[in-house]
Short mmCIF file of C-alpha atoms and ligand atoms in Angstrom, two decimals:
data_model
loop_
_atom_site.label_atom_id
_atom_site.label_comp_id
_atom_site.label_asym_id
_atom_site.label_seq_id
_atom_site.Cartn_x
_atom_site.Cartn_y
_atom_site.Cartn_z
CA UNK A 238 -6.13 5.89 -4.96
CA UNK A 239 -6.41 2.41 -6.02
CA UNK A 240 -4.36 0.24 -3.51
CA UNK A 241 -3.47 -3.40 -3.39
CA UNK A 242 -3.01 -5.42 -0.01
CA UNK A 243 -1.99 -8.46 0.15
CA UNK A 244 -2.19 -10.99 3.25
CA UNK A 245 -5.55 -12.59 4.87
CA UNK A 246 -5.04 -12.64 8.46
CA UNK A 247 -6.02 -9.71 10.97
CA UNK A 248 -3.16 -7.79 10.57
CA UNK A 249 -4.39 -7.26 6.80
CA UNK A 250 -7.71 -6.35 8.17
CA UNK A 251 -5.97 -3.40 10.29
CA UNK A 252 -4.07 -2.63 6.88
CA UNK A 253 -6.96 -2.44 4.71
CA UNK A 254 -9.40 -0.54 6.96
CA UNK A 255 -6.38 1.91 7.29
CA UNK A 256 -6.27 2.43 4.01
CA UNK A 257 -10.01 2.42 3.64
CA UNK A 258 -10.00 5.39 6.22
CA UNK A 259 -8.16 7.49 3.46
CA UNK A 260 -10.47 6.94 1.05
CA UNK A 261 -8.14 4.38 -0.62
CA UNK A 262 -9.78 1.42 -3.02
CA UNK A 263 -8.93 -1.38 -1.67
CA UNK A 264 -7.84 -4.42 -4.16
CA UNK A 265 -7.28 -7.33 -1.95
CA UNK A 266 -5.27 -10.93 -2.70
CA UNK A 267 -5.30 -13.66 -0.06
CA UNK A 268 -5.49 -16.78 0.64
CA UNK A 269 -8.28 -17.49 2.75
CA UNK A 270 -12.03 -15.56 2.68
CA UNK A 271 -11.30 -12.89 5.46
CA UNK A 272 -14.94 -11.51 5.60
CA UNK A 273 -13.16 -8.53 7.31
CA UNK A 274 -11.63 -7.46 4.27
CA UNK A 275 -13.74 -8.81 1.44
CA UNK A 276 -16.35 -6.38 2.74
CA UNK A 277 -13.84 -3.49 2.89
CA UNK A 278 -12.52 -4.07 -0.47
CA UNK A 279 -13.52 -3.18 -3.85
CA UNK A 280 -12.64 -6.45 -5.12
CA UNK A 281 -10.42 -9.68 -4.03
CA UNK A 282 -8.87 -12.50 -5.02
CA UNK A 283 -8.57 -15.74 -3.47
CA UNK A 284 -5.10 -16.92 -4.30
CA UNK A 285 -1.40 -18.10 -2.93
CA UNK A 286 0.29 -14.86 -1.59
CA UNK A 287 3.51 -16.10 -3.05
CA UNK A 288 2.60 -16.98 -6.63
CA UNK A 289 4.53 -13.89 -7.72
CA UNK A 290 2.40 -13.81 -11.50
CA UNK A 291 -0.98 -14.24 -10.16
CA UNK A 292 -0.60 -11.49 -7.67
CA UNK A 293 0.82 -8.90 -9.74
CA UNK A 294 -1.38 -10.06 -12.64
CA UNK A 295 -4.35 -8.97 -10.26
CA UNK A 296 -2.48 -5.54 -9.42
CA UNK A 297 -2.46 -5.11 -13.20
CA UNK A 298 -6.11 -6.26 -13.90
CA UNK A 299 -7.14 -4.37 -10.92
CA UNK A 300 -5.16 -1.00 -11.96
CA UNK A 301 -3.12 -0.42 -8.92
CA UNK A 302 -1.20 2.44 -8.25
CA UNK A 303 0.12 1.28 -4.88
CA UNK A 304 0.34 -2.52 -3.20
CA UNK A 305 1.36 -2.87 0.27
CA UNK A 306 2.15 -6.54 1.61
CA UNK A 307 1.34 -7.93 4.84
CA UNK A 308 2.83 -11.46 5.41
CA UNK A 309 6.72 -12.29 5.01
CA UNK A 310 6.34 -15.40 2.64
CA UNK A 311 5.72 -12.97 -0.35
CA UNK A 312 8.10 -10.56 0.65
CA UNK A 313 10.61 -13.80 0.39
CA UNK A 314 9.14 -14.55 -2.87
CA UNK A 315 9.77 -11.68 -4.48
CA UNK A 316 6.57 -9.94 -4.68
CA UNK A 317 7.35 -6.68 -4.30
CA UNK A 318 10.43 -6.76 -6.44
CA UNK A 319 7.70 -8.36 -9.26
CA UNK A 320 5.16 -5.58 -8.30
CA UNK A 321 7.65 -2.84 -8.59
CA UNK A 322 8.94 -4.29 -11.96
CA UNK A 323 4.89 -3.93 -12.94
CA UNK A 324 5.43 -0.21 -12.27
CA UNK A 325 3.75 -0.68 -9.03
CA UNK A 326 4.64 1.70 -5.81
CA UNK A 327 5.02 -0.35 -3.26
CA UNK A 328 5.02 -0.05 0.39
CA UNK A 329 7.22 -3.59 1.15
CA UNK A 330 10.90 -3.89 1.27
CA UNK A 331 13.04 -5.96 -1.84
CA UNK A 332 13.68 -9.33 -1.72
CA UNK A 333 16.86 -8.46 -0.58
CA UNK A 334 16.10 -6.08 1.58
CA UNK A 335 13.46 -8.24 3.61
CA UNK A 336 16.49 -10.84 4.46
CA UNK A 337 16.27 -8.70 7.55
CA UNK A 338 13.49 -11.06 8.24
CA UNK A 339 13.81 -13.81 6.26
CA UNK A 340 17.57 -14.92 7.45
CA UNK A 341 18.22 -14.51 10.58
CA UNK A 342 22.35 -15.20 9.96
CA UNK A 343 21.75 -12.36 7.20
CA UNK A 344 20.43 -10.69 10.34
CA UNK A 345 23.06 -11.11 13.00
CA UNK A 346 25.83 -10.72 10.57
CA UNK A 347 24.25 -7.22 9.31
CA UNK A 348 24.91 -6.45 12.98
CA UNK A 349 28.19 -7.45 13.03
CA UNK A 350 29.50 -6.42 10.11
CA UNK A 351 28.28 -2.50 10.66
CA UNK A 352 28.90 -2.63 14.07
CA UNK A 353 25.38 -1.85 15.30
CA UNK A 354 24.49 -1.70 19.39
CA UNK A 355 22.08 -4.01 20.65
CA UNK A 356 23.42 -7.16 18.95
CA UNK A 357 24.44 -10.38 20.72
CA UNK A 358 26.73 -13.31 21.09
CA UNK A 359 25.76 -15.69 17.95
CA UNK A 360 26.92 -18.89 16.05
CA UNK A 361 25.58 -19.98 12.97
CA UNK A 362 25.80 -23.85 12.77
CA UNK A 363 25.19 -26.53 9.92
CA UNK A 364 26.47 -30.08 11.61
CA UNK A 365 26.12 -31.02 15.22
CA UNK A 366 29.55 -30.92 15.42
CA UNK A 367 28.91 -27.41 15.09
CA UNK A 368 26.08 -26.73 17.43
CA UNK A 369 28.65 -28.82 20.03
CA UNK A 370 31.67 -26.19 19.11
CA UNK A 371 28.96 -23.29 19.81
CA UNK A 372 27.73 -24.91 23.02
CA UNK A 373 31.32 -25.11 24.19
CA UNK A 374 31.66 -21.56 23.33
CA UNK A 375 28.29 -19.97 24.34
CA UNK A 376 27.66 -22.27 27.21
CA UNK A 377 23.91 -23.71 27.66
CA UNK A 378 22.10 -19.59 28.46
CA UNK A 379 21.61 -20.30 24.93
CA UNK A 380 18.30 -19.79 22.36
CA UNK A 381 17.97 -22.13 18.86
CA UNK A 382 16.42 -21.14 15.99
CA UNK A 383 16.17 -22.01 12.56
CA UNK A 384 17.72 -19.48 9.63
CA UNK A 385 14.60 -18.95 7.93
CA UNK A 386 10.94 -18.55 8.69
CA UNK A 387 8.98 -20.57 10.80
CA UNK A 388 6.06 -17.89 11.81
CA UNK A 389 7.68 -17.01 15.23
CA UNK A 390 7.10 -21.10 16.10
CA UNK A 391 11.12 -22.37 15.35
CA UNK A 392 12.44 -21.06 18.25
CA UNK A 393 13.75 -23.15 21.70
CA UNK A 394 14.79 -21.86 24.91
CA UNK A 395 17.24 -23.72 26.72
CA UNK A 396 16.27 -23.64 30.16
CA UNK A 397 12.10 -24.03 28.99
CA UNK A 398 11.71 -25.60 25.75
CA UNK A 399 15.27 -27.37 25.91
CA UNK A 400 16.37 -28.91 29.34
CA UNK A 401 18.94 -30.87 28.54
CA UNK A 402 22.49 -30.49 25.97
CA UNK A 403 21.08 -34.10 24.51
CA UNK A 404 17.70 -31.91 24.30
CA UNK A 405 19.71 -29.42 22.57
CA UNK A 406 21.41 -31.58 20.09
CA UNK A 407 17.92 -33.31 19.59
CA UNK A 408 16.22 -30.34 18.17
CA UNK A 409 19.41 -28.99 16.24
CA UNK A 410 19.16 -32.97 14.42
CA UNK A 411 15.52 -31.72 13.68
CA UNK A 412 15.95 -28.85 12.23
CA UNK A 413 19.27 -30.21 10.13
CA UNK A 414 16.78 -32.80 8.88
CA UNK A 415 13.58 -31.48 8.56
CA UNK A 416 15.04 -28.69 7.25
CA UNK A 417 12.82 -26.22 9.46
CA UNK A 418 13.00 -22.42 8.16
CA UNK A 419 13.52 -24.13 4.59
CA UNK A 420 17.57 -25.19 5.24
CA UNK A 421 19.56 -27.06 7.16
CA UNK A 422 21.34 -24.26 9.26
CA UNK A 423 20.09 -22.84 12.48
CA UNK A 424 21.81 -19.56 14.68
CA UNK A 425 22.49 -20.56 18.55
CA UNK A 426 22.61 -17.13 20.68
CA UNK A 427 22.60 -15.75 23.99
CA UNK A 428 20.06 -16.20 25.66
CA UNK A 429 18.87 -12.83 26.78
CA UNK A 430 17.06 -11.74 29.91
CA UNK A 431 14.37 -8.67 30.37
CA UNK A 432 11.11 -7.61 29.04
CA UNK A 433 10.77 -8.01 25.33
CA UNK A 434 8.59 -4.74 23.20
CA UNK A 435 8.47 -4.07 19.95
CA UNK A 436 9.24 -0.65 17.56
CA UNK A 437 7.67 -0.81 14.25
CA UNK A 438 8.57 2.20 12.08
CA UNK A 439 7.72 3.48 8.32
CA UNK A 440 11.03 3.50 6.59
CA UNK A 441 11.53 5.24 2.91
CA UNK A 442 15.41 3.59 2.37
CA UNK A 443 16.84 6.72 4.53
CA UNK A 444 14.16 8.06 6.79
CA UNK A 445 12.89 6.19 10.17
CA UNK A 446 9.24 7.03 11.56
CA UNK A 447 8.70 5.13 14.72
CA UNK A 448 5.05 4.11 16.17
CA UNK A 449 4.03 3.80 19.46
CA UNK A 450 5.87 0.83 21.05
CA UNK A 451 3.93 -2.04 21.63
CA UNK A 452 4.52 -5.42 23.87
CA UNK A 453 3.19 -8.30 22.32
CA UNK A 454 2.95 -12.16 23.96
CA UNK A 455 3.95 -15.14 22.14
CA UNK A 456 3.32 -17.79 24.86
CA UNK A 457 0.00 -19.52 23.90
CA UNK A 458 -0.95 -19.58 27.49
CA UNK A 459 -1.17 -17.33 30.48
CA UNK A 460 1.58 -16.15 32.39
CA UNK A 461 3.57 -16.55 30.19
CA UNK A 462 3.61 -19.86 29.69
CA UNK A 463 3.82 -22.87 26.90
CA UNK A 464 4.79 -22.96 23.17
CA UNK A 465 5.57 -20.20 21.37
CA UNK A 466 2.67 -18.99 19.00
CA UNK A 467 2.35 -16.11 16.52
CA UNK A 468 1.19 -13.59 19.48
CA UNK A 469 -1.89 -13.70 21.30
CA UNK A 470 -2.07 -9.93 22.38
CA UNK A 471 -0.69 -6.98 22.53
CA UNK A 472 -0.93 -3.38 24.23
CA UNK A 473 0.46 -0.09 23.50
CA UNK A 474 0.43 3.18 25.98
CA UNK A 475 -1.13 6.53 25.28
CA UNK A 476 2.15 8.22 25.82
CA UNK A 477 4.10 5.87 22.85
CA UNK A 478 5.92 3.71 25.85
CA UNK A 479 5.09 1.26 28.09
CA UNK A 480 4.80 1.03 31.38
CA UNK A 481 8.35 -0.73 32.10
CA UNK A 482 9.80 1.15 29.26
CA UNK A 483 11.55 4.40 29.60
CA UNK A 484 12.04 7.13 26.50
CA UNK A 485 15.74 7.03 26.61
CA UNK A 486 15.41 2.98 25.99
CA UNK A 487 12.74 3.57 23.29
CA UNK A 488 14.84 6.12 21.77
CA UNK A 489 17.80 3.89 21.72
CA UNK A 490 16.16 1.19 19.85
CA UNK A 491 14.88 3.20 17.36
CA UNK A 492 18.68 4.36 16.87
CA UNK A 493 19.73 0.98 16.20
CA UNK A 494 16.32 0.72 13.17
CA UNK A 495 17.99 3.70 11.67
CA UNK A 496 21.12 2.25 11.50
CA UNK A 497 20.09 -0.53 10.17
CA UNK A 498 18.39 1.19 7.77
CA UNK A 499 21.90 3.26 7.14
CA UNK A 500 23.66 -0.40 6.66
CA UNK A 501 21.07 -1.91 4.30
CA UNK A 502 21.47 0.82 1.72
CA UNK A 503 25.25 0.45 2.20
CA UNK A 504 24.98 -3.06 1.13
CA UNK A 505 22.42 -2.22 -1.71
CA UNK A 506 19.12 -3.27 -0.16
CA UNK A 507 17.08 0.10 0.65
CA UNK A 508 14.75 -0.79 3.10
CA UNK A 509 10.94 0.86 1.96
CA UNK A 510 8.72 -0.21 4.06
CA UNK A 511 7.25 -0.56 7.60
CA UNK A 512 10.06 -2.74 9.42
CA UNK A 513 9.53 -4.50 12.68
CA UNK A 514 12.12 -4.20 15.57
CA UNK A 515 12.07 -6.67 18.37
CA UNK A 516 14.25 -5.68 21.82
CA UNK A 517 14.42 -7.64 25.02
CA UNK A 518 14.88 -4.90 27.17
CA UNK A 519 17.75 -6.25 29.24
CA UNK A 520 20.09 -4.68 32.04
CA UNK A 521 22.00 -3.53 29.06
CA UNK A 522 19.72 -1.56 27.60
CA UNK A 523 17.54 -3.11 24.54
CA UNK A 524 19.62 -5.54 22.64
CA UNK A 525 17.68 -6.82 19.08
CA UNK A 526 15.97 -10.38 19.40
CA UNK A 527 14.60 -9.79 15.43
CA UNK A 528 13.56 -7.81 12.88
CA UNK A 529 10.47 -8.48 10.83
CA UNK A 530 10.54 -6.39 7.25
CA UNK A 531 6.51 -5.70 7.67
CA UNK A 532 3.98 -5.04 10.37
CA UNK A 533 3.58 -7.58 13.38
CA UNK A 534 0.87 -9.40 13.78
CA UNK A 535 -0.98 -8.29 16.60
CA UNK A 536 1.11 -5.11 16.42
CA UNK A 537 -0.31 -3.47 13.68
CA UNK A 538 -3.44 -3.85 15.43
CA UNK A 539 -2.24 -1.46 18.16
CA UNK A 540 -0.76 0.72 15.86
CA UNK A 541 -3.62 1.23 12.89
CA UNK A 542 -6.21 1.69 15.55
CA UNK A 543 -4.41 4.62 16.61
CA UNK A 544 -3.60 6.17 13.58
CA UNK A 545 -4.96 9.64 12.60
CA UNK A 546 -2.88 10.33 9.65
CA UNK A 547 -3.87 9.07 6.26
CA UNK A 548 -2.14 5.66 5.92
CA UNK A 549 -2.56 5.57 1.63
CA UNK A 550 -0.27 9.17 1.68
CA UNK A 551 2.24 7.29 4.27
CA UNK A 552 2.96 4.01 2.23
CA UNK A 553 3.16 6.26 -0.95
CA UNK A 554 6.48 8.29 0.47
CA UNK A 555 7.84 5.31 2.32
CA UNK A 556 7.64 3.84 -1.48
CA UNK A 557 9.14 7.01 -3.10
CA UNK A 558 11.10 7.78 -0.29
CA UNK A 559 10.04 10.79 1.11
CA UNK A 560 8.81 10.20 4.49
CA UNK A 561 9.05 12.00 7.76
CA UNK A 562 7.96 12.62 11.32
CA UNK A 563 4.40 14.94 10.63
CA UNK A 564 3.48 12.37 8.20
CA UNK A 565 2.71 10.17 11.08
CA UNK A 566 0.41 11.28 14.04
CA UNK A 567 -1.04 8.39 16.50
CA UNK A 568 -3.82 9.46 18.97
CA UNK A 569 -2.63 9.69 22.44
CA UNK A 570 -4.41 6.93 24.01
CA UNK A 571 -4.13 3.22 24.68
CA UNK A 572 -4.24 0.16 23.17
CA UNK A 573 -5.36 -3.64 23.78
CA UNK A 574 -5.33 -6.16 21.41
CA UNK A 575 -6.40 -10.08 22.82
CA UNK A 576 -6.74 -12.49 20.28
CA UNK A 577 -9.43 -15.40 20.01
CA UNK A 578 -7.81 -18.40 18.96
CA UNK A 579 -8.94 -22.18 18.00
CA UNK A 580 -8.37 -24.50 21.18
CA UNK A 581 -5.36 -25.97 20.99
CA UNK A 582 -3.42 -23.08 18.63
CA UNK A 583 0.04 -23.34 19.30
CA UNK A 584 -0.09 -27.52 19.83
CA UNK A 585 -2.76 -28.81 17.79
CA UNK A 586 -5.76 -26.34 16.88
CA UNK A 587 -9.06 -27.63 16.55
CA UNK A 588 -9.66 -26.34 13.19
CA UNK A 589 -12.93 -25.60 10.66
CA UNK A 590 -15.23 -25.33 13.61
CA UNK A 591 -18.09 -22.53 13.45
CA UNK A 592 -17.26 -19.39 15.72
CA UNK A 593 -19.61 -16.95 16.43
CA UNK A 594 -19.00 -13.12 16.25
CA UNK A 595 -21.58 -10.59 17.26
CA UNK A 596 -19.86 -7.66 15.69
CA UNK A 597 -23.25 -5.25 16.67
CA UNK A 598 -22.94 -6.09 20.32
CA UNK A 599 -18.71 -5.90 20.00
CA UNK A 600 -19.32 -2.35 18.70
CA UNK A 601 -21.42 -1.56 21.12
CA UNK A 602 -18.74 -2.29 23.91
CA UNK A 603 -16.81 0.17 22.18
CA UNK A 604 -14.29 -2.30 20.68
CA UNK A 605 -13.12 -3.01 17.38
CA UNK A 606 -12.64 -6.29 15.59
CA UNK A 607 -10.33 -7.72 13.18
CA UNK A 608 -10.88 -10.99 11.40
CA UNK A 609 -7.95 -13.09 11.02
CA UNK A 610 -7.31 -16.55 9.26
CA UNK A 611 -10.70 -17.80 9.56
CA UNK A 612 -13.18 -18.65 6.54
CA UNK A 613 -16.46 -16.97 5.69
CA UNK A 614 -18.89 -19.70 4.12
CA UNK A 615 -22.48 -19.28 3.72
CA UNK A 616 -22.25 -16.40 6.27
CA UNK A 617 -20.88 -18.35 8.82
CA UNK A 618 -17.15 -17.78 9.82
CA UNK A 619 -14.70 -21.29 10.38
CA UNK A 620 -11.52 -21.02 12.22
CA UNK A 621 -8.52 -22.47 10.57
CA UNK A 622 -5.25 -23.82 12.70
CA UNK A 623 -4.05 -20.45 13.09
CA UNK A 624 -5.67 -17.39 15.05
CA UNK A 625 -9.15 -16.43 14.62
CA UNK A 626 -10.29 -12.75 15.61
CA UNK A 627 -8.26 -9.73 17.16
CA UNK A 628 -10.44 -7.54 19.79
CA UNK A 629 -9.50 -4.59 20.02
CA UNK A 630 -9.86 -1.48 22.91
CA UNK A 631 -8.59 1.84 22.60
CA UNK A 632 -9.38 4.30 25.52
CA UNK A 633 -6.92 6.55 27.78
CA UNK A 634 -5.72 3.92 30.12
CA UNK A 635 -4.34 0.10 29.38
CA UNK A 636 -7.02 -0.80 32.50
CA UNK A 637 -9.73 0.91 30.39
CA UNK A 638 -8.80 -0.36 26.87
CA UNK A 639 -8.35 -4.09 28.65
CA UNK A 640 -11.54 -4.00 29.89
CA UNK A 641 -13.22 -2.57 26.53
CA UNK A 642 -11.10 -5.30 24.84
CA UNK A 643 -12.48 -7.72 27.43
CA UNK A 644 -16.30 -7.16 27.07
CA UNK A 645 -15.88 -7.18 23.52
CA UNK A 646 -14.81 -10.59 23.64
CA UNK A 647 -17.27 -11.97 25.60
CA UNK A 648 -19.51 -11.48 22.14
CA UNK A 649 -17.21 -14.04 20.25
CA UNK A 650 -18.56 -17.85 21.49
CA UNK A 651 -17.33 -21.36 19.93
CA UNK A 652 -14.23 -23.89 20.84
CA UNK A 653 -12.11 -20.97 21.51
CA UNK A 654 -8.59 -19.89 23.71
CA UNK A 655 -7.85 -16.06 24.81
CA UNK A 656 -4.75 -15.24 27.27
CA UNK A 657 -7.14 -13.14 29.70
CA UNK A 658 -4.02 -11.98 31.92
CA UNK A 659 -2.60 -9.60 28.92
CA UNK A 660 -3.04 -6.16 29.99
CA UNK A 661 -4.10 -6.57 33.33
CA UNK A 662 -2.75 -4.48 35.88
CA UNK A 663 -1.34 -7.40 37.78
CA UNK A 664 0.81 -8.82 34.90
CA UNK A 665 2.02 -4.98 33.99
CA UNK A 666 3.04 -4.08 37.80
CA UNK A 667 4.91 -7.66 37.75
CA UNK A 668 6.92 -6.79 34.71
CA UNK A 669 7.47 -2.95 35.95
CA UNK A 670 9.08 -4.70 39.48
CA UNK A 671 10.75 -7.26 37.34
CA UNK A 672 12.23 -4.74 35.04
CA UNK A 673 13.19 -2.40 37.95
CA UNK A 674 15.06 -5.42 39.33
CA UNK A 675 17.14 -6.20 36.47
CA UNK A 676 17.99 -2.84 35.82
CA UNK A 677 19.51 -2.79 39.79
CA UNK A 678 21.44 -5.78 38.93
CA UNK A 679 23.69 -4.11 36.64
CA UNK A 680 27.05 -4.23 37.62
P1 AMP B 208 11.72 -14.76 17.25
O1 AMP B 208 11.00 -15.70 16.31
O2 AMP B 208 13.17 -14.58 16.96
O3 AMP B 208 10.95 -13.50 17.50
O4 AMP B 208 11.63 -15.46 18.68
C1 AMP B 208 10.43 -15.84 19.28
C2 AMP B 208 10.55 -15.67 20.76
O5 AMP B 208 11.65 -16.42 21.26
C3 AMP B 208 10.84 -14.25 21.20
O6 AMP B 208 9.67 -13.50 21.29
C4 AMP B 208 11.52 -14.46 22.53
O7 AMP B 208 10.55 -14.67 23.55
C5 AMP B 208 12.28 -15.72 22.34
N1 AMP B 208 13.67 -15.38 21.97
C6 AMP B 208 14.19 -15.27 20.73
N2 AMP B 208 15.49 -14.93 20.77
C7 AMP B 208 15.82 -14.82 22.07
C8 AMP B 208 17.04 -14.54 22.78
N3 AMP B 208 18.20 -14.29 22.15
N4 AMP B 208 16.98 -14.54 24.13
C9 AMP B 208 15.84 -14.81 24.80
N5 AMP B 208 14.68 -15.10 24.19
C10 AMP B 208 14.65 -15.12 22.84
#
């Protein structure tokens, strides 16, 4: 089957060797040389992700029968609506349907409207006046973020990023005139307490098929700590939970994907596609912090390593919308996904320096590697401002797979930044105490 993916970054890489398992030819468009996937595929173009012609005039040159999009700025740009138009299957929710993702007032008022569990306390505000009228409202256990995308970066947290109402008002000012998230409205919620995980699932417009759950960490440093970044790892268990997660609470938030699912072809946006559900576990149960309409990145990293089923047969029923359960099968085993950064991602990364990846010596540790938004010149790979290389261990225990993950790192040398403290056992038997804490606070 001739298959295009679309998207550069590591998360792509996972998608395309997927697909490359299952014999699929891979037609790749990005935007940067990902070695990773310029090797896999049969042929690739270097071009914007959102310049709607050029990509699907690439699908057409290349003869696609399938595309399947990584990144959300195409999604908002109407790829896959142009893709499908080109009588291309595709694995990637609408235009309309990926508002999901792309608005997060769409998002919250989906919620509302159909009455779905696991939503919060919300304003949407467009003045300060506004954000004041919330703030009297809400109180200051509040969170800030922009309506539209800002790669996971847009978002405050009063109490860390915010300390102050003035602080408050400060940022909302920003956002109203810097437009961040491309407009001048931002949503003030609840600010929500808990562990957070994520459920991706393959979605067909009716049908739900969840994948392991997987924890990811957007702080750029460890414990926890500084901006937030697009994720710097991730792990998954080998029983589809994690360790502070229970099946009844992993069950419940895949409930509330279904029914958005349910209220998204309601409101005439079928949702075909992989969708992304993130849940702060709280002493509620999980309550949704967003949805992304595509893999996360470093989720899908956790995920597509553990795949056994043949991912080009998957994306063609979620895009004709026949999917279900035995399409699906992960192998029962861990995951641990640490990315290698630039030094100074998530302030000011130190960007177009040389890395160096011993990818014989990384295989021989037993770990897997995924290039992300770095640039292959001459042979030699360049980081960019954004993440560099996912490592990757998969083995029957987190310990196990963190340490596989771990060695395999140690073969990646330049100006780099890794959160060592994801996946240890320390970190998970401090969020398994935490989490058993909250959940005996509940009234
Ligand atoms: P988002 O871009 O919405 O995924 O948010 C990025 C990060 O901000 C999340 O991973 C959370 O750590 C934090 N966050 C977002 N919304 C909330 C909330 N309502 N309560 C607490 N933390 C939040």
């Amino acid at each position: 089957m001739r298959v295009l993916a679309v998207g550069g970054g590591a998360r792509e890489h996972a998608i395309v060797e997927a697909l490359t398992r299952s014999d699929a030819d891979v037609f790749a468009c990005m935007k940067n040389s990902n070695p990773g996937i310029s090797r896999k595929a049969k042929s690739f173009a270097l071009i914007e992700e959102t310049d709607v012609p050029k990509v699907v005039g690439f699908a057409r040159s290349s003869n696609a029968e399938l595309a399947i999009i990584g990144p959300e700025a195409p999604l908002e740009s109407g790829l896959s609506d142009g893709l499908r138009a080109a009588g291309v299957l595709t694995a990637s929710p609408s235009k309309a349907a990926a508002m999901i993702e792309t608005s997060k007032s769409f998002m919250r008022e989906l919620l509302a409207k159909h009455r779905i569990r696991g939503s919060v306390q919300y304003e949407i505000a467009g003045s300060v006046q506004e954000v004041r009228k919330a703030l009297d409202h809400l109180g200051t256990g509040i969170v800030m973020k922009p309506i539209g995308l800002t790669g996971g970066k847009g978002v405050k947290v009063f109490g860390e990023h915010m300390l102050s109402e003035k602080e408050v008002i400060a940022y909302a000012e920003e956002i109203f005139s810097r437009r961040i998230g491309g407009s001048a409205k931002l949503v003030i919620e609840e600010k929500l307490v808990g562990e957070e995980f994520t459920v991706q699932a393959f979605c067909d417009g009716k049908n739900v098929v969840p994948m392991p759950a997987v924890q990811d960490h957007k702080r750029a440093y460890e414990g926890d700590k500084g901006p937030n970044t697009g994720g710097m790892g991730s792990y998954s268990q080998a029983d589809g939970l994690l360790p502070f997660l229970r099946r009844e609470e992993y069950d419940a938030a895949v409930s509330i994907m279904l029914s958005v699912v349910s209220a998204l072809k309601k409101e005439d946006a079928e949702y075909r596609g992989t969708m992304y559900g993130q849940f702060m576990l709280t002493r509620h149960g999980p309550k949704v912090i967003e949805f992304n309409a595509r893999f996360g990145d470093p989720e899908a990293m956790n995920v597509l390593s553990l795949l056994e089923s043949d991912f080009s047969i998957i994306c063609t029923r979620m895009a004709t919308g026949r999917i279900s359960r035995k399409d699906a099968r992960f192998m029962p085993k861990a995951s641990v996904c640490k990315y290698v950064v630039p030094e100074g991602y998530g302030t000011k990364s130190i960007a177009g320096e040389e890395i160096k990846v011993d990818e014989a010596s990384i295989s021989r540790e037993g770990a897997l590697v995924y290039y992300a938004n770095v640039n292959e010149k001459d042979g030699k790979v360049y980081t960019t401002s954004s993440r560099s290389v996912g490592i990757v261990g998969v083995a029957d225990t987190i310990e196990e797979a963190e340490r596989i993950a771990e060695n395999g790192i140690s073969h990646v040398q330049g100006r780099i930044h890794v959160r060592h403290d994801i996946a240890k056992k320390a970190m998970l038997d401090a969020k398994v105490k935490r989490m058993d804490e909250i959940r005996r606070s509940r009234a």
